[in-house]
Coordinates of C-alpha atoms in Angstrom, one line a residue:
X205 CA -1.4 -15.0 -35.0
X206 CA -4.2 -17.4 -33.4
X207 CA -4.1 -19.5 -36.5
X208 CA -0.5 -20.8 -36.2
X209 CA 1.0 -23.3 -34.3
X210 CA 3.3 -21.6 -32.4
X211 CA 3.3 -18.2 -30.6
X212 CA 6.6 -16.4 -29.8
X213 CA 7.6 -13.4 -27.0
X214 CA 10.7 -12.1 -27.7
X215 CA 11.8 -9.0 -26.4
X216 CA 10.9 -5.8 -28.3
X217 CA 13.9 -3.5 -28.1
X218 CA 17.0 -5.4 -27.7
X219 CA 19.9 -3.0 -29.2
X220 CA 20.0 -1.3 -25.5
X221 CA 20.4 -4.3 -24.2
X222 CA 23.0 -5.6 -26.3
X223 CA 24.8 -2.0 -25.5
X224 CA 24.7 -2.9 -22.0
X225 CA 26.3 -6.2 -22.7
X226 CA 29.2 -4.8 -24.3
X227 CA 29.4 -2.3 -21.6
X228 CA 29.7 -5.1 -18.9
X229 CA 32.3 -6.9 -21.3
X230 CA 34.2 -3.9 -21.2
X231 CA 33.8 -3.2 -17.6
X232 CA 34.9 -7.0 -16.9
X233 CA 37.8 -6.6 -19.0
X234 CA 39.3 -3.3 -17.6
X235 CA 38.6 -4.8 -14.0
X236 CA 40.5 -8.0 -14.7
X237 CA 43.6 -6.0 -16.3
X238 CA 43.7 -3.8 -13.6
X239 CA 43.7 -6.7 -11.1
X240 CA 46.5 -8.3 -13.5
X241 CA 48.6 -5.5 -13.7
X242 CA 48.8 -3.7 -10.9
X243 CA 47.6 -7.0 -8.2
X244 CA 44.9 -4.7 -6.2
X245 CA 41.6 -5.5 -5.6
X246 CA 41.0 -1.9 -3.9
X247 CA 40.8 0.5 -7.0
X248 CA 38.6 2.4 -8.5
X249 CA 38.9 1.2 -11.8
X250 CA 38.0 -1.9 -10.7
X251 CA 35.1 -0.6 -8.6
X252 CA 33.8 0.8 -11.7
X253 CA 34.7 -2.1 -14.0
X254 CA 33.2 -4.8 -11.6
X255 CA 29.5 -2.5 -11.5
X256 CA 29.9 -2.4 -15.7
X257 CA 30.0 -5.9 -15.1
X258 CA 26.9 -6.6 -13.1
X259 CA 25.3 -4.1 -15.5
X260 CA 26.3 -6.5 -18.3
X261 CA 24.8 -9.6 -16.6
X262 CA 21.2 -7.8 -16.6
X263 CA 21.4 -6.8 -20.3
X264 CA 22.3 -10.6 -20.5
X265 CA 19.5 -11.6 -18.6
X266 CA 16.9 -9.3 -20.8
X267 CA 18.5 -10.6 -24.5
X268 CA 18.2 -14.3 -23.0
X269 CA 14.6 -14.4 -22.5
X270 CA 12.3 -16.1 -24.1
X271 CA 8.2 -17.4 -23.9
X272 CA 6.8 -19.6 -26.7
X273 CA 3.7 -21.5 -27.1
X274 CA 2.4 -24.1 -29.2
X275 CA -0.2 -26.9 -29.0
X276 CA 1.7 -28.9 -26.2
X277 CA 2.0 -26.1 -23.7
X278 CA 4.0 -22.9 -22.6
X279 CA 7.5 -22.8 -22.2
X280 CA 9.6 -20.0 -20.9
X281 CA 13.4 -19.8 -21.2
X282 CA 15.5 -17.4 -19.0
X283 CA 19.5 -16.9 -18.3
X284 CA 18.5 -19.0 -15.0
X285 CA 16.1 -21.1 -15.5
X286 CA 14.0 -22.8 -18.2
X287 CA 10.1 -24.0 -17.5
X288 CA 7.7 -26.1 -19.4
X289 CA 3.8 -25.5 -18.4
X290 CA 1.4 -28.4 -20.5
X291 CA -1.9 -26.7 -21.0
X292 CA -4.0 -29.6 -19.3
X293 CA -2.0 -28.0 -16.1
X294 CA -3.0 -24.2 -16.9
X295 CA -6.4 -23.1 -15.2
X296 CA -6.4 -20.1 -16.8
X297 CA -4.2 -17.2 -18.5
X298 CA -4.6 -13.9 -17.0
X299 CA -3.6 -10.4 -16.5
X300 CA -1.2 -9.6 -13.7
X301 CA -0.8 -5.9 -12.9
X302 CA 2.5 -3.8 -11.0
X303 CA 2.5 -0.4 -9.7
X304 CA 5.7 1.4 -10.7
X305 CA 6.4 5.1 -9.3
X306 CA 4.2 8.0 -10.7
X307 CA 1.0 5.7 -11.2
X308 CA 3.2 3.8 -13.6
X309 CA 1.2 0.4 -14.2
X310 CA 3.5 -2.5 -15.5
X311 CA 0.8 -5.4 -17.5
X312 CA 2.4 -9.0 -17.3
X313 CA 1.1 -12.2 -18.4
X314 CA 0.2 -15.0 -15.6
X315 CA -0.7 -18.2 -16.0
X316 CA -2.7 -19.9 -13.0
X317 CA -2.1 -23.3 -12.9
X318 CA -5.1 -26.2 -11.3
X319 CA -3.4 -27.0 -8.1
X320 CA -3.9 -23.4 -7.2
X321 CA -0.3 -21.6 -7.8
X322 CA 0.5 -18.8 -10.2
X323 CA 3.3 -18.3 -12.6
X324 CA 3.9 -15.1 -14.4
X325 CA 5.8 -15.2 -17.6
X326 CA 8.6 -12.9 -17.7
X327 CA 7.2 -12.0 -21.7
X328 CA 5.1 -10.4 -22.8
X329 CA 4.7 -7.1 -20.5
X330 CA 3.6 -3.4 -20.9
X331 CA 4.9 -0.8 -19.4
X332 CA 3.4 2.3 -21.9
X333 CA 0.6 2.9 -23.9
X334 CA 3.2 2.4 -27.0
X335 CA 3.2 -1.2 -26.3
X336 CA 0.0 -2.1 -24.9
X337 CA -1.9 -2.9 -28.3
X338 CA 1.4 -5.7 -29.0
X339 CA 0.8 -7.0 -25.1
X340 CA -3.0 -7.6 -25.8
X341 CA -2.8 -9.2 -29.4
X342 CA -0.1 -11.9 -27.8
X343 CA -2.3 -12.0 -24.7
X344 CA -5.3 -12.6 -27.0
X345 CA -3.4 -15.4 -29.1
X346 CA -2.1 -16.9 -25.8
X347 CA -5.6 -17.2 -24.6
X348 CA -7.1 -18.5 -28.1
X349 CA -4.3 -21.2 -28.0
X350 CA -5.5 -22.3 -24.3
X351 CA -9.0 -22.5 -25.7
X352 CA -8.1 -24.9 -28.7
X353 CA -6.2 -27.5 -26.3
X354 CA -7.5 -27.2 -23.1
X355 CA -10.9 -25.8 -20.8
X356 CA -10.0 -22.4 -19.3
X357 CA -11.7 -21.3 -15.9
X358 CA -13.1 -18.1 -17.4
X359 CA -14.7 -16.5 -20.4
X360 CA -13.3 -13.3 -19.9
X361 CA -9.5 -12.0 -19.3
X362 CA -8.9 -12.0 -15.7
X363 CA -7.3 -8.8 -14.3
X364 CA -5.3 -9.2 -11.0
X365 CA -4.5 -5.8 -9.6
X366 CA -3.7 -4.6 -6.1
X367 CA -7.5 -4.9 -5.2
X368 CA -8.2 -8.2 -6.1
X369 CA -8.3 -11.6 -3.8
X370 CA -6.0 -12.8 -6.0
X371 CA -3.5 -10.6 -5.3
X372 CA -1.8 -12.5 -2.1
X373 CA -1.7 -11.1 1.7
X374 CA 2.0 -11.9 2.3
X375 CA 3.1 -8.2 2.5
X376 CA 0.3 -7.0 4.6
X377 CA 1.4 -10.1 6.9
X378 CA 4.8 -9.1 7.3
X379 CA 4.2 -5.9 7.7
X380 CA 1.9 -6.5 10.8
X381 CA 4.3 -9.3 12.4
X382 CA 6.9 -6.0 11.6
X383 CA 4.8 -3.4 13.9
X384 CA 3.7 -6.0 16.4
X385 CA 7.4 -6.5 17.3
X386 CA 8.1 -2.7 17.6
X387 CA 4.9 -2.9 19.6
X388 CA 6.3 -5.5 22.0
X389 CA 10.1 -3.9 21.9
X390 CA 8.7 -0.5 23.4
X391 CA 6.4 -2.5 25.8
X392 CA 9.6 -4.0 27.1
X393 CA 11.5 -1.3 27.7
X394 CA 8.6 0.8 29.6
X395 CA 9.2 -0.6 33.2
X396 CA 13.2 0.5 32.6
X397 CA 12.5 3.9 31.7
X398 CA 10.1 4.4 34.6
X399 CA 12.4 2.9 36.7
X400 CA 15.4 5.4 35.3
X401 CA 12.8 8.3 36.1
X402 CA 12.2 7.4 39.4
X403 CA 16.0 7.1 40.3
X404 CA 16.7 10.5 38.7
X405 CA 13.6 12.0 40.5
X406 CA 14.9 10.7 43.8
X407 CA 18.8 11.2 43.6
X408 CA 20.4 13.3 46.4
X409 CA 23.6 15.5 46.0
X410 CA 27.1 13.1 46.3
X411 CA 28.1 13.4 50.1
X412 CA 32.0 14.7 50.2
X413 CA 33.1 11.4 51.3
X414 CA 31.9 9.7 48.4
X415 CA 34.4 7.8 46.5
X416 CA 34.3 8.8 42.9
X417 CA 33.7 5.0 41.4
X418 CA 30.1 5.4 43.4
X419 CA 29.0 8.8 42.3
X420 CA 27.2 7.4 39.5
X421 CA 23.4 7.3 41.3
X422 CA 24.0 10.3 43.3
X423 CA 24.7 14.1 41.8
X424 CA 27.8 15.8 41.6
X425 CA 27.7 19.5 40.9
X426 CA 30.9 21.3 39.2
X427 CA 30.9 24.7 37.9
X428 CA 32.0 25.9 34.6
X429 CA 32.1 29.1 32.1
X430 CA 30.4 29.2 28.8
X431 CA 32.8 30.0 26.1
X432 CA 30.7 30.2 23.5
X433 CA 27.1 28.5 22.0
X434 CA 26.4 26.8 19.0
X435 CA 22.8 26.9 17.4
X436 CA 22.3 23.9 15.0
X437 CA 20.6 24.7 11.9
X438 CA 17.7 21.9 10.8
X439 CA 18.2 18.9 12.4
X440 CA 21.9 20.3 13.0
X441 CA 22.6 19.7 16.9
X442 CA 23.0 22.8 19.5
X443 CA 26.3 22.8 21.7
X444 CA 27.8 24.3 24.7
X445 CA 31.5 24.8 24.5
X446 CA 33.3 25.6 27.7
X447 CA 36.0 27.4 28.7
X448 CA 39.5 25.7 29.1
X449 CA 37.5 22.4 28.1
X450 CA 36.5 22.1 31.9
X451 CA 34.7 20.2 33.0
X452 CA 34.2 18.7 29.6
X453 CA 34.8 20.5 25.9
X454 CA 31.1 20.9 24.8
X455 CA 27.7 19.5 25.6
X456 CA 25.1 18.7 23.2
X457 CA 21.7 20.5 24.3
X458 CA 18.5 21.8 23.0
X459 CA 18.1 24.6 20.1
X460 CA 16.5 26.4 22.9
X461 CA 19.1 25.7 25.3
X462 CA 21.8 26.8 22.9
X463 CA 19.9 30.5 22.6
X464 CA 19.5 30.8 26.5
X465 CA 22.9 31.0 26.8
X466 CA 25.4 33.9 26.6
X467 CA 29.6 33.3 26.3
X468 CA 30.7 34.4 29.8
X469 CA 28.1 33.0 31.6
X470 CA 28.6 31.2 34.7
X471 CA 27.1 28.0 35.2
X472 CA 26.5 24.4 37.5
X473 CA 26.7 21.4 35.7
X474 CA 24.6 18.5 37.2
X475 CA 26.6 15.2 36.6
X476 CA 24.4 12.0 37.4
X477 CA 25.1 8.5 36.1
X478 CA 28.4 9.8 34.6
X479 CA 26.4 12.0 32.4
X480 CA 25.7 15.6 32.4
X481 CA 21.9 16.0 33.0
X482 CA 21.4 20.0 33.8
X483 CA 22.6 23.4 32.9
X484 CA 21.6 25.6 35.5
X485 CA 22.7 29.3 35.0
X486 CA 21.8 33.0 36.1
X487 CA 19.1 33.5 33.7
X488 CA 18.2 30.1 31.8
X489 CA 18.1 26.3 32.8
X490 CA 18.5 23.4 30.8
X491 CA 17.7 19.9 31.5
X492 CA 17.8 16.7 29.4
X493 CA 14.4 15.4 28.3
X494 CA 13.7 11.9 30.1
X495 CA 11.6 10.0 27.6
X496 CA 9.1 9.0 30.0
X497 CA 7.3 5.6 30.5
X498 CA 4.0 7.2 29.0
X499 CA 5.3 8.2 26.2
X500 CA 7.2 4.9 25.3
X501 CA 3.7 3.4 26.0
X502 CA 1.8 5.7 23.4
X503 CA 4.5 4.3 20.8
X504 CA 3.6 0.7 21.8
X505 CA 0.4 1.3 21.7
X506 CA 0.1 3.8 18.4
X507 CA 2.3 0.5 16.9
X508 CA -0.2 -2.0 18.0
X509 CA -3.0 -0.3 16.0
X510 CA -1.0 0.2 13.3
X511 CA -0.1 -3.2 12.9
X512 CA -4.1 -4.0 12.9
X513 CA -4.7 -2.4 9.5
X514 CA -2.5 -4.9 7.4
X515 CA -3.7 -7.3 10.1
X516 CA -7.2 -6.5 8.8
X517 CA -6.5 -6.3 5.4
X518 CA -5.2 -9.8 5.7
X519 CA -8.3 -11.1 7.3
X520 CA -10.2 -9.7 4.5
X521 CA -8.2 -11.2 2.2
X522 CA -8.7 -14.5 4.6
X523 CA -12.6 -13.7 4.2
X524 CA -12.7 -13.7 0.6
X525 CA -10.7 -17.1 -0.2
X526 CA -13.6 -18.3 -2.0
X527 CA -14.2 -15.3 -4.2
X528 CA -12.7 -15.6 -8.1
X529 CA -9.4 -14.3 -8.0
X530 CA -10.1 -11.5 -10.1
X531 CA -12.9 -10.0 -7.7
X532 CA -12.1 -7.0 -5.9
X533 CA -12.1 -7.0 -2.5
X534 CA -14.1 -4.9 0.0
X535 CA -11.8 -2.0 1.7
X536 CA -10.4 -2.3 4.7
X537 CA -10.8 1.8 5.7
X538 CA -14.0 0.5 7.8
X539 CA -11.5 -1.3 10.0
X540 CA -9.4 1.5 10.2
X541 CA -12.1 4.1 11.3
X542 CA -12.5 1.4 14.3
X543 CA -8.5 1.2 15.0
X544 CA -8.4 5.2 15.0
X545 CA -11.4 5.2 17.1
X546 CA -9.8 3.1 19.2
X547 CA -6.8 5.6 19.1
X548 CA -9.0 8.6 20.6
X549 CA -9.4 6.7 24.0
X550 CA -6.7 4.3 24.1
X551 CA -3.2 6.3 23.8
X552 CA -4.4 8.9 26.3
X553 CA -4.9 5.9 28.7
X554 CA -1.8 4.6 27.9
X555 CA -0.1 7.6 28.3
X556 CA -1.6 8.4 31.9
X557 CA -1.0 4.7 33.1
X558 CA 1.7 3.2 31.5
X559 CA 2.8 0.6 34.1
X560 CA -0.3 0.2 35.9
X561 CA -3.9 -0.7 35.3
X562 CA -6.3 2.2 36.3
X563 CA -8.1 2.1 39.6
X564 CA -10.0 5.6 39.8
X565 CA -13.2 5.5 39.0
X566 CA -13.1 7.8 35.8
X567 CA -10.0 6.3 34.0
X568 CA -12.3 2.8 34.7
X569 CA -15.4 3.9 33.6
X570 CA -13.1 5.5 30.7
X571 CA -11.7 2.5 29.6
X572 CA -15.4 0.5 30.2
X573 CA -16.6 2.7 27.5
X574 CA -14.3 3.2 25.7
X575 CA -13.8 -0.8 25.1
X576 CA -17.7 -0.8 24.5
X577 CA -17.4 2.0 21.6
X578 CA -14.4 -0.1 20.0
X579 CA -16.1 -3.3 20.2
X580 CA -19.3 -1.7 18.0
X581 CA -17.2 0.0 15.5
X582 CA -15.6 -3.6 15.0
X583 CA -18.8 -5.4 14.5
X584 CA -20.0 -2.1 12.4
X585 CA -16.6 -2.4 10.0
X586 CA -17.6 -6.4 9.9
X587 CA -20.7 -5.8 8.6
X588 CA -19.3 -3.0 6.2
X589 CA -16.8 -5.2 5.0
X590 CA -18.5 -8.4 4.1
X591 CA -19.2 -9.2 0.7
X592 CA -22.2 -8.3 -0.8
X593 CA -23.4 -10.8 -3.7
X594 CA -25.5 -9.6 -6.7
X595 CA -28.8 -11.2 -6.5
X596 CA -32.9 -11.3 -7.9
X597 CA -34.9 -8.3 -6.2
X598 CA -38.6 -7.7 -8.1
X599 CA -38.8 -4.6 -9.9
X600 CA -41.7 -2.3 -8.9
X601 CA -41.1 0.4 -11.5
X602 CA -42.6 2.7 -8.9
X603 CA -41.5 6.2 -10.0
X604 CA -41.5 9.2 -7.2
X605 CA -42.6 12.0 -9.6
X606 CA -39.3 14.0 -9.2
X607 CA -36.1 14.1 -9.9
X608 CA -33.7 11.7 -8.0
X609 CA -29.7 11.9 -8.8
X610 CA -28.2 8.7 -8.3
X611 CA -24.5 8.1 -8.1
X612 CA -23.7 5.8 -11.1
X613 CA -21.0 5.7 -14.1
X614 CA -20.8 4.3 -17.4
X615 CA -17.1 2.6 -17.6
X616 CA -17.0 3.3 -21.4
X617 CA -17.3 6.5 -23.9
X618 CA -20.9 6.1 -25.4
X619 CA -22.6 8.9 -27.6
X620 CA -24.9 9.7 -24.4
X621 CA -21.5 9.6 -22.2
X622 CA -18.7 11.3 -24.5
X623 CA -15.3 10.9 -23.0
X624 CA -16.8 9.1 -19.5
X625 CA -18.3 12.7 -18.3
X626 CA -20.9 11.4 -16.7
X627 CA -21.4 11.0 -12.8
X628 CA -24.4 10.4 -11.8
X629 CA -28.1 9.3 -13.5
X630 CA -31.2 11.6 -13.3
X631 CA -34.4 9.4 -12.6
X632 CA -38.3 10.0 -12.4
X633 CA -37.8 13.5 -13.6
X634 CA -38.1 12.8 -17.5
X635 CA -36.1 9.8 -19.2
X636 CA -33.2 8.7 -17.7
X637 CA -30.2 10.8 -18.3
X638 CA -26.4 11.2 -17.4
X639 CA -25.3 14.1 -15.8
X640 CA -21.7 15.4 -14.8
X641 CA -23.3 16.8 -11.6
X642 CA -25.8 16.0 -8.4
X643 CA -28.1 18.1 -9.3
X644 CA -30.4 19.8 -9.4
X645 CA -31.3 20.2 -12.6
X646 CA -30.7 18.4 -16.3
X647 CA -28.1 21.2 -17.1
X648 CA -25.3 19.3 -20.0
X649 CA -27.8 16.0 -19.3
X650 CA -27.7 13.4 -21.6
X651 CA -30.7 11.2 -22.5
X652 CA -30.1 7.5 -22.0
X653 CA -31.0 5.5 -25.3
X654 CA -33.0 2.8 -23.4
X655 CA -34.1 1.2 -26.2
X656 CA -31.0 0.2 -27.5
X657 CA -29.8 -1.4 -24.1
X658 CA -30.3 -5.1 -22.9
X659 CA -29.3 -6.0 -19.2
X660 CA -26.9 -9.2 -19.6
X661 CA -25.9 -9.7 -16.5
X662 CA -25.0 -7.7 -12.8
X663 CA -21.2 -9.1 -11.1
X664 CA -19.3 -7.6 -8.7
X665 CA -16.4 -5.2 -9.3
X666 CA -13.2 -7.0 -10.9
X667 CA -9.6 -6.3 -10.9
X668 CA -10.1 -5.2 -14.6
X669 CA -12.6 -2.5 -14.1
X670 CA -11.9 1.1 -13.3
X671 CA -9.2 1.6 -10.3
X672 CA -12.0 4.7 -9.4
X673 CA -14.9 2.9 -8.9
X674 CA -15.9 2.3 -5.4
X675 CA -15.1 -1.3 -3.9
X676 CA -18.7 -1.5 -2.5
X677 CA -20.4 -0.8 -6.2
X678 CA -21.2 -3.8 -8.3
X679 CA -21.1 -3.8 -12.5
X680 CA -24.1 -4.3 -14.6
X681 CA -23.0 -5.4 -17.9
X682 CA -25.6 -3.9 -20.7
X683 CA -25.7 -4.7 -24.5
X684 CA -25.7 -1.5 -26.3
X685 CA -26.8 -2.2 -30.0
X686 CA -24.2 -4.9 -29.9
X687 CA -21.3 -3.2 -28.1
X688 CA -20.9 -4.2 -24.6
X689 CA -21.5 -1.8 -21.7
X690 CA -20.8 -1.7 -18.3
X691 CA -22.9 0.6 -15.9
X692 CA -21.3 1.0 -12.4
X693 CA -23.4 2.1 -9.1
X694 CA -23.7 0.6 -5.4
X695 CA -25.9 -2.0 -5.2
X696 CA -29.1 -0.1 -3.8
X697 CA -28.6 2.1 -6.7
X698 CA -27.8 -0.2 -9.3
X699 CA -30.8 -2.1 -8.5
X700 CA -33.1 1.3 -8.9
X701 CA -31.3 2.5 -11.9
X702 CA -32.2 -1.0 -13.4
X703 CA -35.7 -1.0 -12.4
X704 CA -36.5 2.4 -13.7
X705 CA -34.7 1.7 -17.2
X706 CA -36.7 -1.7 -17.3
X707 CA -40.4 -0.1 -17.7
X708 CA -38.4 2.5 -20.0
X709 CA -37.6 -0.1 -22.6
X710 CA -34.4 -2.1 -21.6
X711 CA -34.6 -5.8 -21.4
X712 CA -32.6 -8.5 -20.8
X713 CA -30.8 -11.1 -23.0
X714 CA -32.8 -14.0 -21.1
X715 CA -36.4 -12.3 -21.4
X716 CA -36.9 -11.5 -17.8
X717 CA -36.8 -8.8 -15.4
X718 CA -33.2 -6.8 -15.5
X719 CA -31.5 -7.6 -12.5
X720 CA -30.5 -5.4 -9.4
X721 CA -27.8 -5.6 -7.0
X722 CA -28.8 -6.2 -3.4
X723 CA -27.3 -6.6 0.1
X724 CA -26.7 -10.3 1.5
X725 CA -29.7 -11.9 3.1

């Protein structure tokens, strides 16, 4: 395929698409005939035909997709657009991962332009294991053609996953803005809610001579007799019904309020601002719940803290803007921990002081201590999410004389790591070995044939690596008798493992000491 002058990508399964096109044509015909014959637009047949026509347009769009590549560049054609990208304008051909329901991963081809933009091609794409080989073959052909007619930026296949630096942060920024808007809206209502609560607490019964039009801000008491009660199930409201529909037909109450009254109970209804706020009986009292300013202030603070997490994700994208697009960014979970720690002291403080700043020595000490604690947590989170780059660390070859189990994984199945069973590597108690447990003991251990291994490079995590590998780990690329093997571990643990493998027989492709992953200086 790579020796040809042109690569053509068409939809693999066109028969279902043509069926949708036919269904759309039939639906459009039914809708037109129904409108012309009956002269009515609001009709079930017209609605069904229009829906079928829209489905047919979707099928027609899928049938018309075509992507081709030759010596001049990549061309794509859809129902609405035609695009041509010369090879000289393309910096790289890479894989873009989209995530669906139930862990479904859709692979698409994306071309990175030299001006920093990216364009996703409609074809080829892979949505299952069955079409993965054909997708890989098309991708290899496109990359080979790119290498023949231009200079790609990378010598490997970049994979843009949800953890990669090139994924973008637009969704995080939009979510952060929406949560901040919700926090601002809730905070804007806090004074009004507090004013209403105070007005209810200070309301007095209406005088006899008070006109009906002016009885809104005073309390009016009206007698009534409960005719029956209706206890709602689930989220359905509960209601009280009154005899003769006086002073009103029914009243929505809480579930406990409906259960507390019985048919025939004589009650007093307290009306304030033209609504029944209280029902008092001989054995039970129901009062309408007023949202307090403290509750609304807690909602506003919670929304603001929740907005901090997508904001921190966008900050990490900004912080890693100089990384290659397929390198994995550090996790934002340390910032989530800092936000959770802030919520522990901030939310109760907002509950107690929704409209006024704290003045008592206890609350002032509480706020000051919480602020210092949050500052320390965010400082720790900033340091924990810094980008750690691999660097050369001298290998001392120190042996402790006891078994040490280090969390590490070979990402490829090998004879010493069958089916990827290994989760740890044991050192110093004998030959380095892969184990499926953190010890103690070498039960089910498989010896690592270090005499076959050659260390080629140590790098940060990429989007094409296993998604289950922690973001803070690094990858050592090894050559196992001609087969590439990747070893993943934390920076310090990987440094120790490679140092231990060195004296046992592992070398480097350049003849130097085995590299190790260290922290930033």
